[in-house]
Tab-separated table of C-alpha atoms in Angstrom:
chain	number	residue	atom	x	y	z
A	11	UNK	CA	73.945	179.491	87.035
A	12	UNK	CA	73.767	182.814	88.126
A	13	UNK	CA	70.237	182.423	89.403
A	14	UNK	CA	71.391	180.363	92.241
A	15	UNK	CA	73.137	183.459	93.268
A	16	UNK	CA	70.935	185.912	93.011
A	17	UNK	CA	71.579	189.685	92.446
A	18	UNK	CA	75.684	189.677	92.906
A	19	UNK	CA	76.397	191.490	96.413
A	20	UNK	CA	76.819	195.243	96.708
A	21	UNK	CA	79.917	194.653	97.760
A	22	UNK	CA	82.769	191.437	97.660
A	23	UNK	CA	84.019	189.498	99.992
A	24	UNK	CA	87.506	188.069	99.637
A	25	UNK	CA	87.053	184.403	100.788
A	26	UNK	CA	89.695	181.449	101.258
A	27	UNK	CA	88.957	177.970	99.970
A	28	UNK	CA	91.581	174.515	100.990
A	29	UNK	CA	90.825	172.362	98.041
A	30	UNK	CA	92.039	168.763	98.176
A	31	UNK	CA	93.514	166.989	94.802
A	32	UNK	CA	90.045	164.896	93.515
A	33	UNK	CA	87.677	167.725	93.324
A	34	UNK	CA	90.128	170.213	91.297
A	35	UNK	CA	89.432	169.865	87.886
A	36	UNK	CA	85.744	170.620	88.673
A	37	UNK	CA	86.400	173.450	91.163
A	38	UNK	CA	88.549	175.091	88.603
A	39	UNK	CA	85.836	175.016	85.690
A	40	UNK	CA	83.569	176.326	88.381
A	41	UNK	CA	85.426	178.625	90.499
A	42	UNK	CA	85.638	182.077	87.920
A	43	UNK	CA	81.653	181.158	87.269
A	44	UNK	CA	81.082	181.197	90.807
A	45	UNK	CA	83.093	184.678	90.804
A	46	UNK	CA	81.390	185.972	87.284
A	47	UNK	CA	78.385	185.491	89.500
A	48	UNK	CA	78.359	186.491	92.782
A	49	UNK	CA	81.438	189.063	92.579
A	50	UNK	CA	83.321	187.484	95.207
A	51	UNK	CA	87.112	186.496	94.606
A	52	UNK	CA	88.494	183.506	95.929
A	53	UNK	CA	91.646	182.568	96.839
A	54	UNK	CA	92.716	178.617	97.085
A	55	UNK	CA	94.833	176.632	99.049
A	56	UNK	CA	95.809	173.170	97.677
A	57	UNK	CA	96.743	170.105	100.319
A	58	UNK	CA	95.327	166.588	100.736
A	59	UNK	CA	92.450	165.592	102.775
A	60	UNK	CA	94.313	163.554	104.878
A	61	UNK	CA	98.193	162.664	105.904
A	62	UNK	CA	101.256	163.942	107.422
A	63	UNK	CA	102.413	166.772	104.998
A	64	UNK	CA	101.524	169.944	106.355
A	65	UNK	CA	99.682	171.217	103.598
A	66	UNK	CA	97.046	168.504	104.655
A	67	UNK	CA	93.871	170.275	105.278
A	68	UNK	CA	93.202	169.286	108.519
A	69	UNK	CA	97.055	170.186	109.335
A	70	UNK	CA	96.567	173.363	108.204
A	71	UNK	CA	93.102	174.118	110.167
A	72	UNK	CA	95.295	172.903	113.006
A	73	UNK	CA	97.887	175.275	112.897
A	74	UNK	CA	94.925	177.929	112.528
A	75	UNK	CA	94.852	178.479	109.314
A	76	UNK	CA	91.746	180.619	107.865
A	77	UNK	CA	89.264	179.069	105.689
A	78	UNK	CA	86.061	179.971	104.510
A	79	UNK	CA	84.933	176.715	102.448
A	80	UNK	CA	86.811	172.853	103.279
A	81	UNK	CA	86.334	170.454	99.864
A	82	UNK	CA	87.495	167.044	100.712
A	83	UNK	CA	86.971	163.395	100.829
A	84	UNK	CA	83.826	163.239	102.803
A	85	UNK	CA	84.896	161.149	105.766
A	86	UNK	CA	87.797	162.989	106.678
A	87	UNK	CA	85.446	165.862	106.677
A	88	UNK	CA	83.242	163.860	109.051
A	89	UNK	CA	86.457	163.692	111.390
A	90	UNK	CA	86.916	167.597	111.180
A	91	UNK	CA	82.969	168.448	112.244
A	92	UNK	CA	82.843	165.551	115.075
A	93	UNK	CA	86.314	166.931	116.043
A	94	UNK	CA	84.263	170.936	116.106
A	95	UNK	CA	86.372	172.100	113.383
A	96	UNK	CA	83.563	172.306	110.990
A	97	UNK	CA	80.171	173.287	111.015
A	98	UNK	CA	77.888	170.278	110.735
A	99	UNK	CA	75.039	171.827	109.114
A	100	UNK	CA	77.412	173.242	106.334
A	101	UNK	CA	78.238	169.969	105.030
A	102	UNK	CA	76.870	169.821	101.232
A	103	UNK	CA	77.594	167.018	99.046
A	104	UNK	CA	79.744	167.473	95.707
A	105	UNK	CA	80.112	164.533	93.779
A	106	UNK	CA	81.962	161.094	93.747
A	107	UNK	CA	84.955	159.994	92.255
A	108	UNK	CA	86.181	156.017	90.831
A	109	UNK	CA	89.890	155.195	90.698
A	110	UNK	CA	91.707	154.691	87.584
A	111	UNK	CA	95.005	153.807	86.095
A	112	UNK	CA	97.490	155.170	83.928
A	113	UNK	CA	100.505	154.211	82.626
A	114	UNK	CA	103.160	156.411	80.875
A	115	UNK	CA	102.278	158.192	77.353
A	116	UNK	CA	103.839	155.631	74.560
A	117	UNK	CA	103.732	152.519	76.755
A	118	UNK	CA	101.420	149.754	76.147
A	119	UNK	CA	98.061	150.338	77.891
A	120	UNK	CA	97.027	147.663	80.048
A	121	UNK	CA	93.301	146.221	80.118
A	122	UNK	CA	92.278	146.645	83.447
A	123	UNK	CA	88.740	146.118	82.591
A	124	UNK	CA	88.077	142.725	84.777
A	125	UNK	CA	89.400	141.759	88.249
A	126	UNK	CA	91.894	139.158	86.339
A	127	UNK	CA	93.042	141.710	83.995
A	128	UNK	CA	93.586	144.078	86.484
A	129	UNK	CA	95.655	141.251	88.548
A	130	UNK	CA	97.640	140.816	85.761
A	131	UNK	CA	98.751	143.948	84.958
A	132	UNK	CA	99.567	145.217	88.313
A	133	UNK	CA	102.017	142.385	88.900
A	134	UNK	CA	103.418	142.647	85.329
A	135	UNK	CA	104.136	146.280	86.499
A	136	UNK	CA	108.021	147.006	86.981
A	137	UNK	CA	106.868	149.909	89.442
A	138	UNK	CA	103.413	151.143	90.878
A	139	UNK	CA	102.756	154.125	92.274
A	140	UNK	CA	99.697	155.513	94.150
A	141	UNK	CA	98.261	158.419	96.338
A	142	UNK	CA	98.723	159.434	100.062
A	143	UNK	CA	94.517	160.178	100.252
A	144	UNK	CA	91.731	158.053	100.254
A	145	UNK	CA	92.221	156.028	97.020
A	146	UNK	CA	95.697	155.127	97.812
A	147	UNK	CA	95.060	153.913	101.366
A	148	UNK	CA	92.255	152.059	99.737
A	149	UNK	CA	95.216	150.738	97.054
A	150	UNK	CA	97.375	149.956	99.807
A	151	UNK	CA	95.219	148.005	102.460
A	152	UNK	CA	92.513	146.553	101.025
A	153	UNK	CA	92.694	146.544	96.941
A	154	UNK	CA	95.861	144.262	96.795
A	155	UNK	CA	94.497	142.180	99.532
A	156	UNK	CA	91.364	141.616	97.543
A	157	UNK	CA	93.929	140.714	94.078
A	158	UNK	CA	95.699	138.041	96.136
A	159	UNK	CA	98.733	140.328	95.607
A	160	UNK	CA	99.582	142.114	98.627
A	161	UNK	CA	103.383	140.082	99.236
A	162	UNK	CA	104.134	140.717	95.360
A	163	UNK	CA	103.615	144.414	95.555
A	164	UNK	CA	105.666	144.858	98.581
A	165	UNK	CA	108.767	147.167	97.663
A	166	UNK	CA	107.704	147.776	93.927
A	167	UNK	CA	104.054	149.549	95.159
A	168	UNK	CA	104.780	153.186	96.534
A	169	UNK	CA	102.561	155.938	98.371
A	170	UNK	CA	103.713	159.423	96.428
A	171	UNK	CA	103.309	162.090	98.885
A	172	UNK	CA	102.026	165.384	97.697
A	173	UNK	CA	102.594	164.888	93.744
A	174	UNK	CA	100.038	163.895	91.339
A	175	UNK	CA	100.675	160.785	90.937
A	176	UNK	CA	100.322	160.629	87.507
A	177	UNK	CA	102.986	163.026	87.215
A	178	UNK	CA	105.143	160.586	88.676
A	179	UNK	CA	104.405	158.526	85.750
A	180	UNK	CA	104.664	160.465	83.138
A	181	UNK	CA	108.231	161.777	84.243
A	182	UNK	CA	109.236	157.855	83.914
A	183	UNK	CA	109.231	157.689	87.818
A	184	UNK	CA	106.908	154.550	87.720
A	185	UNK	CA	105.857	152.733	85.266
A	186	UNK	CA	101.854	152.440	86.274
A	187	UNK	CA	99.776	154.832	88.551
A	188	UNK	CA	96.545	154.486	90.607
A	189	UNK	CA	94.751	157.281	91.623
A	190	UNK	CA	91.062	158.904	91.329
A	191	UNK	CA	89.966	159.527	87.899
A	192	UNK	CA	89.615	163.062	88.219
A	193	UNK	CA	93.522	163.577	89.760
A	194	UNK	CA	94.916	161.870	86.465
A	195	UNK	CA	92.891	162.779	83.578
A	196	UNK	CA	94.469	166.530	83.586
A	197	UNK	CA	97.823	165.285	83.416
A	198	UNK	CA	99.787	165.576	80.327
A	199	UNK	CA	101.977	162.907	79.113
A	200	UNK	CA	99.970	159.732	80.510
A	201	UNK	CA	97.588	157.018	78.746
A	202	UNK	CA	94.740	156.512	80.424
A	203	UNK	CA	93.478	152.621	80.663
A	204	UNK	CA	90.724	153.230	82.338
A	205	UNK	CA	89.140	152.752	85.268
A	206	UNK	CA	89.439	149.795	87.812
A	207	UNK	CA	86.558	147.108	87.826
A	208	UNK	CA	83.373	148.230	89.385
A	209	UNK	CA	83.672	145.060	92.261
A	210	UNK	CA	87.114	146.415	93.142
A	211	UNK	CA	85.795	150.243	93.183
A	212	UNK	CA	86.543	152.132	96.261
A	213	UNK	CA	83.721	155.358	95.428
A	214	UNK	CA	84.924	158.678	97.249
A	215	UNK	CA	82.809	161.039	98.230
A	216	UNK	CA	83.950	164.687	97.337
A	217	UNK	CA	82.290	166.945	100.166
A	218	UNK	CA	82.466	170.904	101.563
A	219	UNK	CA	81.749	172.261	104.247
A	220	UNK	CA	82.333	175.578	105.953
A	221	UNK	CA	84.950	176.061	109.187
A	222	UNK	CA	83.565	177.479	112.781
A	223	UNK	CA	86.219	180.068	112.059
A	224	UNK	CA	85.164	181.011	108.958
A	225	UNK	CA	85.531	185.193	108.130
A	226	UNK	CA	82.412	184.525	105.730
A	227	UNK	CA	80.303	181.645	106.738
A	228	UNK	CA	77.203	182.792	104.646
A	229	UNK	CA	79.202	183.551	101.474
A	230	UNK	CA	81.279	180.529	101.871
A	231	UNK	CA	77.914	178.212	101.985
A	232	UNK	CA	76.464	180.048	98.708
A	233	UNK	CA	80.000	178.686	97.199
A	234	UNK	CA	79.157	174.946	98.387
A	235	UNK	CA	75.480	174.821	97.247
A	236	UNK	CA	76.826	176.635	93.353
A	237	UNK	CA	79.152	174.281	93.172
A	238	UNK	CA	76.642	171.289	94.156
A	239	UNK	CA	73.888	172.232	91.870
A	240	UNK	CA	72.412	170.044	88.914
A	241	UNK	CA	73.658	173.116	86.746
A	242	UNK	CA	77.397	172.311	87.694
A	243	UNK	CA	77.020	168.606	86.848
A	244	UNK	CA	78.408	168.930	83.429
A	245	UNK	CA	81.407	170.898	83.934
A	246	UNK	CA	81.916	167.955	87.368
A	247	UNK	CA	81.221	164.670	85.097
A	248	UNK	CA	83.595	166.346	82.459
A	249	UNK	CA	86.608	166.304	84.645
A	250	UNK	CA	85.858	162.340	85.656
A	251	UNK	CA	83.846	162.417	88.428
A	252	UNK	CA	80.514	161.234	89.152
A	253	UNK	CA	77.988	164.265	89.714
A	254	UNK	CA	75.063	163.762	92.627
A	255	UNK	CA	71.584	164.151	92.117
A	256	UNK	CA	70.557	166.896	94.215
């Protein structure tokens, strides 16, 4: 991919990426091509797209934190550009992501293949745990709505703040996790059952774009479009998500 790049620069730039948890796996197959390639070095910040903790990206742009290149859940990047924190012609469009389920490596794995099955398992559940981003306000507001389930999952369904969520289930913290394919599948000591029926889906879109403060606006954009190009879309569908045709 180093063609998208160009002759590398005569000389690097040092540029600052916040990275929220869905696009990760991808970015970090990509990120030391991206580097190989255009001789810039990048150093990442990790937070949410949304919520209260303070590593939240848009927390962190509003304490004035410096950023080069935003990856997020595509609407709350919409917020940040109507809101002037990001430039609206920098927005490029990464890929989108499904959510899945997991239980605990060793457990029985669930067939969550139909709306029914999916139904079942949940309430069969002792414990369910799920994101503070987009797929777990999705989980939360409208998914157990939609199961009939909402009153059932009260006090055994729990946001996780900051902490993979299937980490939480693998440590034996709950017994079944919902998050975005791509957040679970690196996670060590989970079973994967799959993901969540296609009329239940909630589809994120992964997006970047590049702050009005940015040090390195130019060099931050040449990130975006490397890491958006049909050449990356192996390395993004192999981590779970769903590349774009660009």
């Amino acid at each position: 991919m180093t063609a998208l790049l160009g002759a590398a620069p005569a000389s690097a730039e040092d540029l600052r990426v916040m990275n929220s948890g869905g696009f990760t796996a991808a970015y970090k197959l990509l990120l030391p091509k991206f580097e190989a390639a255009s001789g810039d070095h990048v150093d990442t910040a990790w937070g949410p797209s949304m919520g209260k903790a303070p590593e939240a990206i848009p927390n962190r742009l509003a304490r004035g934190e410096s950023a080069d290149v935003v990856i997020m859940v595509g609407y709350a990047l919409d917020d940040l550009i109507k809101a002037g924190k990001v430039r609206p012609d920098s927005r490029v469009d990464l890929a989108d992501s499904r959510i899945g389920v997991v239980v605990r490596a060793g457990e029985p794995v669930p067939d969550v293949g139909t709306p029914e099955k999916l139904r079942a398992a949940l309430l069969a559940a002792k414990s369910v745990a799920y994101s503070d981003s987009a797929s777990g306000v999705y989980v939360e507001r409208e998914l157990f709505k939609k199961l009939g389930i909402a009153d059932q999952m009260q006090g055994k369904a729990v946001m996780v703040q900051k902490t993979p969520v299937a980490e939480k289930v693998a440590a034996g913290d709950y017994a079944m996790g919902l998050q975005q394919v791509s957040e679970l599948l690196p996670v060590k000591g989970i079973a994967y059952a799959g993901k969540i029926p296609e009329s239940l889906q909630s589809v994120t879109r992964f997006a970047g774009g590049v702050p009005v403060t940015a040090p390195h606006p130019e060099e931050g954009r040449k990130l975006l479009d490397y890491m958006a190009a049909p050449a990356a879309s192996k390395d993004v569908a192999s981590t779970g998500l769903d590349p774009l045709a660009h």
